[in-house]
């Protein structure tokens, strides 16, 4: 065989691998409104930066006629490339080959790039579109999944891991995204569930569609499994790129800083944001957007547990993670879901050296049997624990209410915050004035001829004494009471001061967060 013939064989193999078994398969993917595995990678990565690995890998199974269906690459495209010039590792599952189902060789390809990502300290991106374990290959498919889950766990906190769900993600396929840091789901074409509608119907007699059971909308708003919901494949990929712009390559690095030329940092609009009546809601997004660099806020978990807002932003060009109570939703109360949402975000930011900013306006924890029976105690403690063990620069600004246990939890000085500011409208107390007065002045009010007037008098008395930031400031729990308009300026200065912060936790194998 001549050198030319050998080259021809190579070219034919590459052609076969690239087309993944035929134009018909590509058309079938497009007809469902989905891109192919390779199109997705091409959009994700910088032009011509993709280096594929394992293009000629095939399965080794012969059961159920698989020996007659050998397709180069075996249903997953893997390799590395760059996004905005920064190295990333990527796998992209090809639904057109055995339904993107995962088996032995396929899993080995993914494991190979996971290990490279871990050793070389760069993010891992998974583009998921798969019917789960390849049924014909039996236990080796299950082994392949476990090999991946294990490495997802080892990589957690070392390199960022992002999953885009762009088609089915069923059965065993769900647990790798579940361990990764962020899940982005495509609306109408993706769904995630452990057991599908048929099994659900058999076991619980519930009739539910795939979309309702595990579509993007369900997981963005009900379960919180999806951090982002995207309109289509292109939008999902745009989310991945945007997310990466705020985070570093690995846990040893800091996020890239954007150019920022100092300017007038006073934001007068903030002075008018808190309503006169302390019980009137306002949208905390307004506060966030005034404080951070223009259009830099990138909200995570937007539709889930809306009583707390979390997301990335830039302040003077540098990444920060924001956790903010939202008075416009359930009065900004802390409950089970908001505690879990915020705790996971705090831990991600801490793992990847992203400073934290807390904007606090919280009336306390949500009362009720539903909350108590579903373990608000354990779940609230998650947030307390997450803040307490975070060693990145941590700053809190109390805009209005900071009541009860929620005051402690929301990055108080006592659990390790570096600097705590309060606006003059801050109310730092064990509880709200009305509730407090009804308890501590109960006898006085009950024995009064005019109970309502007495209650009003006591509320005023309590308010004058406690519902302000000055007692906390006199104790040093608040470092400075600032005018709202000064917030951005103070924060820029404070984060600069904290830039080289070093803080170590006591030596341990690992802590035991209340899960
Ligand atoms: C092998 C599979 C497959 C699988 C799909 N295919 N899933 N092949 N193993 N798990 C094949 C189909 O046979 C078909 O092949 C092609 O992929 C396309 O599938 P369709 O059913 O025609 O597509 P669609 O109608 O879009 O339905 C997609 C689907 C459905 C909803 C994903 O295929 C499905 O329900 N698949 C099974 C899902 C599942 O139960 N997976 C196993 C979970 S158990 P042809 O040759 O006809 O094109 C599991 C345990 C792991 O994952 C546990 C680890 C912890």
Coordinates of C-alpha atoms and ligand atoms in Angstrom, one line a residue:
X1 CA 0.0 0.0 0.0
X2 CA 1.4 3.4 -1.0
X3 CA 1.7 6.4 1.3
X4 CA -1.0 8.0 -0.8
X5 CA -3.4 5.0 -0.2
X6 CA -2.7 5.2 3.5
X7 CA -3.6 8.9 3.5
X8 CA -6.8 8.2 1.6
X9 CA -7.8 5.6 4.3
X10 CA -7.3 8.3 6.9
X11 CA -9.3 10.8 5.0
X12 CA -12.2 8.4 4.5
X13 CA -12.2 7.6 8.3
X14 CA -12.2 11.2 9.2
X15 CA -15.1 11.8 6.8
X16 CA -17.0 8.9 8.3
X17 CA -16.4 10.2 11.8
X18 CA -17.4 13.7 11.0
X19 CA -20.7 12.9 9.4
X20 CA -21.4 10.5 12.3
X21 CA -23.2 7.9 10.2
X22 CA -25.0 9.9 7.6
X23 CA -26.7 13.1 6.5
X24 CA -30.1 11.6 7.5
X25 CA -29.0 11.7 11.2
X26 CA -28.0 15.3 10.9
X27 CA -31.3 16.2 9.4
X28 CA -33.2 14.3 12.1
X29 CA -31.4 16.4 14.7
X30 CA -32.3 19.6 12.9
X31 CA -35.9 18.6 12.4
X32 CA -36.2 18.6 16.3
X33 CA -34.9 22.1 16.5
X34 CA -31.5 20.8 17.8
X35 CA -28.0 21.3 16.5
X36 CA -25.7 18.3 16.0
X37 CA -22.9 17.5 18.5
X38 CA -20.3 19.0 16.2
X39 CA -22.2 22.1 15.4
X40 CA -22.6 22.8 19.1
X41 CA -18.8 22.5 19.7
X42 CA -18.1 24.7 16.7
X43 CA -20.3 27.5 18.1
X44 CA -18.9 27.0 21.6
X45 CA -15.2 27.2 20.9
X46 CA -13.0 29.8 19.3
X47 CA -12.7 29.3 15.5
X48 CA -10.3 26.5 14.6
X49 CA -9.4 25.9 18.2
X50 CA -11.0 22.5 18.6
X51 CA -8.6 19.5 19.0
X52 CA -10.6 16.3 18.9
X53 CA -9.5 13.3 20.9
X54 CA -10.7 9.7 20.3
X55 CA -12.3 10.3 16.9
X56 CA -11.7 6.7 15.9
X57 CA -12.8 5.0 19.1
X58 CA -15.5 2.4 18.6
X59 CA -17.5 0.2 21.0
X60 CA -16.4 -3.4 21.5
X61 CA -19.7 -5.1 21.9
X62 CA -21.3 -7.7 19.7
X63 CA -24.5 -8.5 21.6
X64 CA -27.9 -7.6 20.0
X65 CA -26.3 -7.1 16.6
X66 CA -24.0 -4.2 17.8
X67 CA -21.1 -5.7 15.8
X68 CA -22.9 -4.7 12.7
X69 CA -23.3 -1.1 13.9
X70 CA -19.8 0.3 14.5
X71 CA -19.7 4.0 14.2
X72 CA -16.5 6.0 14.6
X73 CA -16.4 8.1 17.8
X74 CA -19.1 5.9 19.4
X75 CA -21.7 8.7 19.9
X76 CA -19.7 11.3 21.8
X77 CA -17.3 14.0 20.5
X78 CA -14.6 14.9 23.0
X79 CA -11.5 17.1 23.0
X80 CA -10.2 20.6 24.0
X81 CA -10.2 24.1 22.6
X82 CA -10.4 27.7 23.7
X83 CA -13.2 30.1 24.6
X84 CA -12.0 33.8 24.4
X85 CA -8.5 32.3 24.2
X86 CA -8.9 30.3 27.5
X87 CA -8.5 26.5 27.5
X88 CA -11.5 24.4 28.1
X89 CA -12.3 20.6 27.8
X90 CA -15.6 19.6 26.2
X91 CA -17.7 16.5 25.4
X92 CA -20.7 16.7 23.2
X93 CA -23.1 13.7 23.1
X94 CA -24.5 12.7 19.7
X95 CA -28.1 11.7 20.0
X96 CA -28.1 10.5 16.4
X97 CA -25.8 7.5 17.4
X98 CA -27.6 4.9 19.6
X99 CA -29.6 7.8 21.0
X100 CA -26.4 9.3 22.5
X101 CA -26.5 6.4 24.9
X102 CA -23.4 5.9 27.1
X103 CA -21.4 2.7 27.1
X104 CA -17.9 1.5 27.9
X105 CA -15.8 3.1 25.1
X106 CA -17.9 6.3 25.1
X107 CA -17.4 6.7 28.9
X108 CA -13.7 6.2 28.5
X109 CA -13.5 9.1 26.1
X110 CA -15.3 11.4 28.6
X111 CA -13.1 10.2 31.4
X112 CA -10.0 10.9 29.4
X113 CA -10.8 14.6 29.0
X114 CA -12.0 14.8 32.6
X115 CA -8.6 13.7 33.8
X116 CA -6.9 16.1 31.4
X117 CA -9.1 19.0 32.7
X118 CA -8.2 18.1 36.3
X119 CA -4.5 17.8 35.7
X120 CA -4.3 20.9 33.6
X121 CA -6.6 23.0 35.6
X122 CA -9.2 24.1 33.0
X123 CA -13.0 24.0 33.0
X124 CA -15.0 21.0 31.8
X125 CA -18.1 21.6 29.7
X126 CA -20.5 18.8 29.0
X127 CA -23.1 19.1 26.2
X128 CA -25.7 16.5 27.1
X129 CA -28.1 14.8 24.7
X130 CA -28.5 11.2 25.6
X131 CA -31.0 8.3 26.3
X132 CA -28.9 7.1 29.3
X133 CA -27.1 3.9 29.7
X134 CA -26.7 1.9 26.4
X135 CA -29.0 -0.9 27.1
X136 CA -27.3 -3.4 24.8
X137 CA -23.9 -3.1 26.6
X138 CA -25.3 -3.9 30.1
X139 CA -23.2 -3.5 33.2
X140 CA -20.2 -1.9 31.4
X141 CA -22.5 1.1 30.7
X142 CA -23.3 1.4 34.4
X143 CA -19.6 1.2 35.2
X144 CA -18.9 3.9 32.6
X145 CA -21.4 6.2 34.4
X146 CA -19.9 5.5 37.8
X147 CA -16.4 6.3 36.4
X148 CA -17.7 9.7 35.3
X149 CA -19.6 10.5 38.5
X150 CA -16.4 9.7 40.5
X151 CA -14.3 12.1 38.5
X152 CA -17.0 14.8 38.6
X153 CA -16.7 14.5 42.4
X154 CA -12.9 14.6 42.4
X155 CA -13.0 17.6 40.1
X156 CA -15.6 19.5 42.2
X157 CA -14.1 22.6 43.6
X158 CA -10.9 22.1 41.5
X159 CA -12.1 23.1 38.1
X160 CA -15.4 24.6 37.1
X161 CA -17.8 22.1 35.6
X162 CA -20.7 23.2 33.5
X163 CA -23.5 21.1 32.0
X164 CA -25.7 22.1 29.1
X165 CA -28.7 19.9 28.7
X166 CA -29.7 20.0 25.0
X167 CA -31.9 16.9 24.6
X168 CA -32.9 13.9 26.8
X169 CA -31.0 13.4 30.0
X170 CA -32.6 10.4 31.6
X171 CA -31.8 7.7 34.1
X172 CA -28.1 7.5 35.0
X173 CA -27.4 10.5 32.7
X174 CA -28.7 13.0 35.3
X175 CA -26.2 12.4 38.0
X176 CA -23.2 13.9 36.3
X177 CA -24.9 17.2 35.7
X178 CA -26.2 17.0 39.2
X179 CA -22.7 17.0 40.6
X180 CA -21.4 19.7 38.2
X181 CA -21.6 23.4 39.2
X182 CA -24.1 24.8 36.8
X183 CA -26.9 23.3 34.6
X184 CA -28.3 25.1 31.6
X185 CA -31.4 23.6 30.1
X186 CA -32.8 24.3 26.6
X187 CA -36.5 25.1 26.6
X188 CA -38.8 22.6 24.9
X189 CA -36.1 20.2 23.6
X190 CA -34.4 19.1 26.8
X191 CA -35.6 17.2 29.8
X192 CA -34.1 15.5 32.9
X193 CA -35.5 12.8 35.1
X194 CA -34.4 9.7 36.9
X195 CA -37.5 7.8 35.8
X196 CA -39.7 8.9 32.8
X197 CA -43.4 9.5 32.5
X198 CA -44.1 5.8 31.7
X199 CA -42.5 4.5 34.9
X200 CA -44.1 7.3 36.9
X201 CA -47.5 6.3 35.6
X202 CA -46.9 2.6 36.5
X203 CA -45.7 3.3 40.0
X204 CA -47.7 6.3 41.1
X205 CA -50.5 6.4 38.6
X206 CA -49.7 10.0 37.8
X207 CA -50.1 11.2 34.2
X208 CA -47.4 13.6 33.4
X209 CA -45.6 14.7 30.2
X210 CA -41.8 14.7 29.8
X211 CA -41.9 18.5 29.6
X212 CA -44.0 18.8 32.8
X213 CA -42.0 16.2 34.7
X214 CA -38.5 17.4 33.8
X215 CA -38.5 20.2 31.2
X216 CA -36.5 23.4 31.4
X217 CA -39.3 25.3 33.0
X218 CA -39.9 22.7 35.7
X219 CA -36.3 22.5 36.7
X220 CA -35.7 26.3 36.5
X221 CA -38.7 27.1 38.7
X222 CA -39.8 24.1 40.8
X223 CA -36.7 21.9 41.5
X224 CA -33.9 24.4 41.0
X225 CA -31.9 21.8 39.2
X226 CA -31.5 24.1 36.2
X227 CA -29.6 27.3 37.0
X228 CA -30.4 28.8 33.6
X229 CA -33.1 28.2 31.0
X230 CA -32.1 28.9 27.4
X231 CA -34.3 29.6 24.4
X232 CA -32.4 27.2 22.1
X233 CA -29.0 25.5 21.6
X234 CA -27.3 28.8 20.6
X235 CA -28.6 30.6 23.6
X236 CA -27.5 27.8 25.9
X237 CA -24.0 28.0 24.5
X238 CA -24.0 31.8 24.9
X239 CA -24.9 31.2 28.6
X240 CA -21.9 28.8 29.0
X241 CA -19.5 31.5 27.5
X242 CA -20.9 34.3 29.6
X243 CA -20.7 32.2 32.8
X244 CA -17.0 31.4 32.1
X245 CA -16.2 35.1 31.7
X246 CA -16.8 35.6 35.5
X247 CA -15.0 32.6 36.8
X248 CA -11.3 31.5 36.9
X249 CA -9.8 28.4 35.2
X250 CA -9.4 26.6 38.4
X251 CA -9.3 26.9 42.2
X252 CA -5.7 28.2 42.2
X253 CA -6.5 31.2 40.0
X254 CA -8.6 34.4 40.3
X255 CA -11.1 35.5 37.7
X256 CA -9.9 37.7 34.9
X257 CA -10.3 41.4 35.5
X258 CA -11.9 43.6 32.8
X259 CA -10.5 47.0 32.0
X260 CA -11.9 49.7 34.3
X261 CA -11.1 53.4 34.3
X262 CA -12.1 55.0 37.6
X263 CA -14.9 57.5 37.4
X264 CA -17.4 59.2 39.6
X265 CA -18.6 56.3 41.8
X266 CA -21.4 58.2 43.6
X267 CA -24.9 56.8 42.7
X268 CA -27.5 59.3 43.9
X269 CA -30.4 57.1 42.7
X270 CA -29.7 54.8 45.6
X271 CA -30.8 57.4 48.0
X272 CA -34.4 57.2 46.8
X273 CA -34.7 53.4 46.6
X274 CA -35.9 52.5 50.1
X275 CA -39.7 53.4 50.5
X276 CA -40.8 55.6 53.4
X277 CA -43.0 52.8 54.8
X278 CA -40.7 50.0 56.1
X279 CA -43.2 47.4 55.0
X280 CA -43.4 48.5 51.4
X281 CA -41.6 46.2 49.0
X282 CA -39.0 47.4 46.5
X283 CA -37.0 45.5 43.9
X284 CA -33.5 44.7 45.1
X285 CA -32.4 44.4 41.4
X286 CA -32.5 48.2 41.4
X287 CA -29.9 48.3 44.2
X288 CA -27.7 45.7 42.5
X289 CA -27.7 47.4 39.1
X290 CA -26.8 50.8 40.6
X291 CA -23.9 49.3 42.6
X292 CA -22.3 47.1 39.9
X293 CA -20.6 47.9 36.6
X294 CA -23.1 48.7 33.9
X295 CA -25.1 45.7 32.6
X296 CA -22.7 43.3 34.4
X297 CA -25.1 41.5 36.6
X298 CA -25.6 37.9 35.5
X299 CA -28.4 36.3 37.5
X300 CA -28.2 32.6 38.4
X301 CA -31.4 30.7 39.3
X302 CA -33.6 33.6 38.2
X303 CA -36.9 31.7 38.4
X304 CA -36.2 29.7 41.5
X305 CA -36.6 30.8 45.1
X306 CA -37.1 34.4 44.0
X307 CA -37.0 35.7 47.6
X308 CA -33.3 35.6 47.3
X309 CA -31.2 36.8 44.3
X310 CA -27.9 35.3 43.5
X311 CA -25.6 36.0 40.6
X312 CA -22.2 37.2 39.3
X313 CA -21.3 40.8 38.5
X314 CA -18.3 43.0 38.1
X315 CA -17.3 45.9 40.3
X316 CA -14.6 48.1 38.9
X317 CA -14.0 45.3 36.3
X318 CA -13.6 42.5 38.9
X319 CA -15.9 39.6 39.4
X320 CA -18.0 39.3 42.6
X321 CA -20.7 37.0 43.6
X322 CA -23.9 38.7 44.9
X323 CA -26.4 37.2 47.4
X324 CA -29.3 39.6 48.0
X325 CA -32.6 39.3 49.8
X326 CA -35.5 40.3 47.6
X327 CA -38.1 42.3 49.5
X328 CA -40.3 42.3 46.4
X329 CA -40.9 38.5 46.8
X330 CA -42.3 37.0 50.0
X331 CA -40.9 40.1 51.7
X332 CA -37.4 38.7 51.2
X333 CA -37.9 36.1 53.9
X334 CA -35.4 33.1 54.2
X335 CA -37.0 29.7 53.6
X336 CA -35.8 26.3 52.6
X337 CA -35.3 26.8 48.9
X338 CA -33.7 30.3 49.2
X339 CA -31.3 29.0 51.8
X340 CA -30.2 26.0 49.6
X341 CA -29.9 28.2 46.6
X342 CA -27.8 30.8 48.3
X343 CA -25.6 28.2 50.1
X344 CA -24.6 26.5 46.9
X345 CA -23.8 29.8 45.3
X346 CA -21.7 30.9 48.2
X347 CA -19.7 27.6 48.1
X348 CA -19.1 27.9 44.4
X349 CA -17.8 31.4 44.8
X350 CA -15.6 30.5 47.7
X351 CA -14.2 27.5 45.9
X352 CA -13.2 29.6 43.0
X353 CA -11.9 32.8 44.7
X354 CA -14.8 35.1 43.8
X355 CA -15.4 37.7 46.5
X356 CA -18.9 37.8 48.0
X357 CA -21.2 40.8 48.4
X358 CA -24.4 40.4 50.5
X359 CA -27.2 42.9 50.2
X360 CA -29.5 42.4 53.2
X361 CA -33.1 43.2 53.8
X362 CA -34.5 40.2 55.6
X363 CA -37.4 40.0 58.0
X364 CA -36.4 36.5 59.3
X365 CA -37.1 32.9 58.5
X366 CA -40.5 31.8 57.0
X367 CA -42.8 30.3 59.8
X368 CA -45.1 27.4 59.2
X369 CA -45.5 23.6 59.4
X370 CA -44.4 23.1 55.8
X371 CA -41.1 24.8 56.5
X372 CA -40.5 23.2 59.9
X373 CA -41.5 19.6 58.8
X374 CA -39.3 19.9 55.7
X375 CA -36.4 20.9 57.8
X376 CA -35.9 24.7 57.6
X377 CA -33.6 24.1 60.6
X378 CA -31.2 21.9 58.6
X379 CA -31.6 23.9 55.4
X380 CA -31.2 27.3 57.0
X381 CA -28.1 26.0 58.6
X382 CA -26.6 25.2 55.1
X383 CA -26.4 28.9 54.4
X384 CA -25.0 29.7 57.9
X385 CA -22.4 27.0 57.4
X386 CA -21.6 28.1 53.8
X387 CA -20.9 31.7 54.8
X388 CA -19.1 30.7 58.0
X389 CA -16.5 28.6 56.1
X390 CA -16.0 31.0 53.2
X391 CA -12.6 32.5 53.2
X392 CA -12.9 34.9 50.2
X393 CA -13.4 38.6 50.8
X394 CA -16.9 39.0 52.3
X395 CA -18.8 42.3 52.6
X396 CA -22.4 42.9 53.7
X397 CA -24.5 46.0 53.2
X398 CA -27.7 46.1 55.2
X399 CA -30.2 48.2 53.3
X400 CA -33.2 47.8 55.6
X401 CA -34.3 44.8 57.8
X402 CA -31.8 42.5 59.5
X403 CA -33.9 40.7 61.9
X404 CA -33.4 37.7 64.2
X405 CA -31.4 34.6 63.1
X406 CA -31.4 35.9 59.6
X407 CA -29.2 38.8 60.7
X408 CA -26.6 36.2 61.9
X409 CA -26.9 34.1 58.8
X410 CA -26.7 36.8 56.2
X411 CA -22.9 37.2 56.4
X412 CA -22.8 38.9 59.7
X413 CA -19.5 40.1 61.2
X414 CA -19.9 37.3 63.8
X415 CA -19.6 34.5 61.2
X416 CA -16.5 36.0 59.5
X417 CA -17.6 38.8 57.2
X418 CA -14.7 41.2 56.6
X419 CA -16.6 44.5 56.4
X420 CA -20.2 45.3 57.2
X421 CA -21.9 48.5 56.1
X422 CA -25.4 49.7 56.8
X423 CA -27.6 52.4 55.3
X424 CA -29.3 54.8 57.7
X425 CA -32.6 53.0 57.0
X426 CA -31.2 49.7 58.5
X427 CA -33.3 48.1 61.2
X428 CA -31.1 45.6 63.1
X429 CA -33.1 43.9 65.8
X430 CA -34.3 40.6 67.2
X431 CA -37.6 41.0 65.4
X432 CA -39.9 43.5 63.9
X433 CA -41.3 46.3 66.2
X434 CA -45.0 45.1 66.2
X435 CA -44.2 41.5 67.0
X436 CA -41.6 42.4 69.6
X437 CA -44.0 44.9 71.3
X438 CA -46.8 42.4 71.4
X439 CA -44.6 40.0 73.3
X440 CA -42.6 42.1 75.7
X441 CA -45.3 44.7 76.5
X442 CA -48.2 42.2 76.5
X443 CA -49.3 42.8 80.1
X444 CA -49.1 46.6 79.8
X445 CA -51.1 46.5 76.6
X446 CA -53.8 44.1 77.9
X447 CA -54.3 46.2 81.0
X448 CA -54.6 49.4 79.1
X449 CA -58.0 51.1 78.4
X450 CA -57.0 51.8 74.8
X451 CA -55.1 48.7 73.7
X452 CA -54.5 49.9 70.2
X453 CA -53.1 53.2 71.3
X454 CA -50.9 51.5 73.8
X455 CA -49.6 49.1 71.2
X456 CA -48.8 52.0 68.9
X457 CA -47.0 53.8 71.7
X458 CA -44.9 50.7 72.5
X459 CA -44.1 50.1 68.8
X460 CA -42.8 53.6 68.5
X461 CA -40.8 53.2 71.7
X462 CA -39.2 50.0 70.4
X463 CA -38.6 51.5 67.0
X464 CA -36.9 54.5 68.3
X465 CA -34.6 52.3 70.4
X466 CA -33.8 49.4 68.1
X467 CA -34.8 49.8 64.5
X468 CA -31.7 51.6 63.4
X469 CA -28.1 50.7 62.7
X470 CA -26.5 52.7 65.5
X471 CA -26.6 50.2 68.3
X472 CA -24.9 47.6 66.1
X473 CA -22.4 50.3 64.9
X474 CA -21.6 51.3 68.5
X475 CA -20.7 47.7 69.2
X476 CA -18.5 47.5 66.0
X477 CA -20.8 44.9 64.4
X478 CA -21.3 47.5 61.6
X479 CA -18.1 49.2 60.4
X480 CA -19.7 52.3 59.0
X481 CA -23.2 53.7 58.4
X482 CA -23.1 55.1 54.9
X483 CA -25.3 57.1 52.6
X484 CA -26.8 54.8 50.0
X485 CA -25.1 56.9 47.2
X486 CA -21.7 56.1 48.7
X487 CA -22.1 52.3 48.5
X488 CA -20.4 51.6 45.2
X489 CA -17.4 53.8 46.1
X490 CA -17.1 52.2 49.6
X491 CA -17.3 48.7 48.1
X492 CA -14.6 49.3 45.4
X493 CA -12.3 50.6 48.1
X494 CA -13.1 47.8 50.5
X495 CA -12.5 45.0 47.9
X496 CA -9.2 46.6 46.9
X497 CA -8.2 46.6 50.6
X498 CA -9.2 42.9 50.8
X499 CA -7.5 41.9 47.6
X500 CA -4.7 39.9 49.3
X501 CA -6.7 38.5 52.1
X502 CA -5.4 35.2 53.5
X503 CA -7.6 33.2 55.8
X504 CA -7.2 29.5 56.7
X505 CA -9.8 27.1 58.2
X506 CA -8.7 24.8 60.9
X507 CA -6.9 21.7 59.6
X508 CA -9.5 19.0 58.9
X509 CA -10.3 16.2 56.4
X510 CA -13.5 18.0 55.4
X511 CA -16.3 19.6 57.3
X512 CA -19.8 18.1 57.7
X513 CA -22.2 20.6 56.2
X514 CA -25.8 19.9 57.3
X515 CA -27.0 18.2 54.1
Ligands
LIG1 C1 -29.5 2.1 23.5 C2 -30.9 3.7 22.8 C3 -31.1 4.2 24.1 C4 -30.5 3.5 25.2 C5 -32.3 5.4 22.9 N1 -31.7 4.5 22.1 N2 -32.0 5.2 24.1 N3 -30.2 2.7 22.5 N4 -29.7 2.5 24.8 N5 -30.5 3.8 26.4 C6 -31.8 4.4 20.6 C7 -33.1 4.0 20.1 O1 -33.2 2.6 20.1 C8 -33.2 4.5 18.7 O2 -32.3 3.7 17.9 C9 -32.4 5.8 18.9 O3 -31.7 5.7 20.1 C10 -33.4 7.0 19.0 O4 -34.3 6.7 20.0 P1 -35.9 7.0 19.8 O5 -36.6 6.3 20.9 O6 -36.3 6.7 18.4 O7 -35.9 8.6 20.0 P2 -37.0 9.4 20.7 O8 -38.4 9.1 20.3 O9 -36.6 10.9 20.5 O10 -36.9 9.1 22.3 C11 -35.7 9.4 23.0 C12 -35.8 8.7 24.4 C13 -36.1 7.2 24.2 C14 -36.9 9.3 25.2 C15 -34.4 9.0 25.1 O11 -35.2 6.7 23.3 C16 -35.9 6.5 25.5 O12 -36.8 6.4 26.4 N6 -34.7 5.8 25.7 C17 -34.5 5.0 26.8 C18 -34.2 5.8 28.0 C19 -33.8 5.0 29.2 O13 -34.6 4.3 29.8 N7 -32.4 4.9 29.3 C20 -31.8 3.9 30.2 C21 -31.9 4.5 31.6 S1 -31.2 3.4 32.7 P3 -32.6 3.5 16.4 O14 -31.6 2.4 16.0 O15 -34.0 3.0 16.2 O16 -32.4 4.8 15.7 C22 -29.9 4.2 33.1 C23 -29.2 3.5 34.3 C24 -27.9 4.1 34.6 O17 -29.4 5.1 32.6 C25 -27.7 4.2 36.0 C26 -26.4 4.7 36.4 C27 -26.4 5.3 37.8

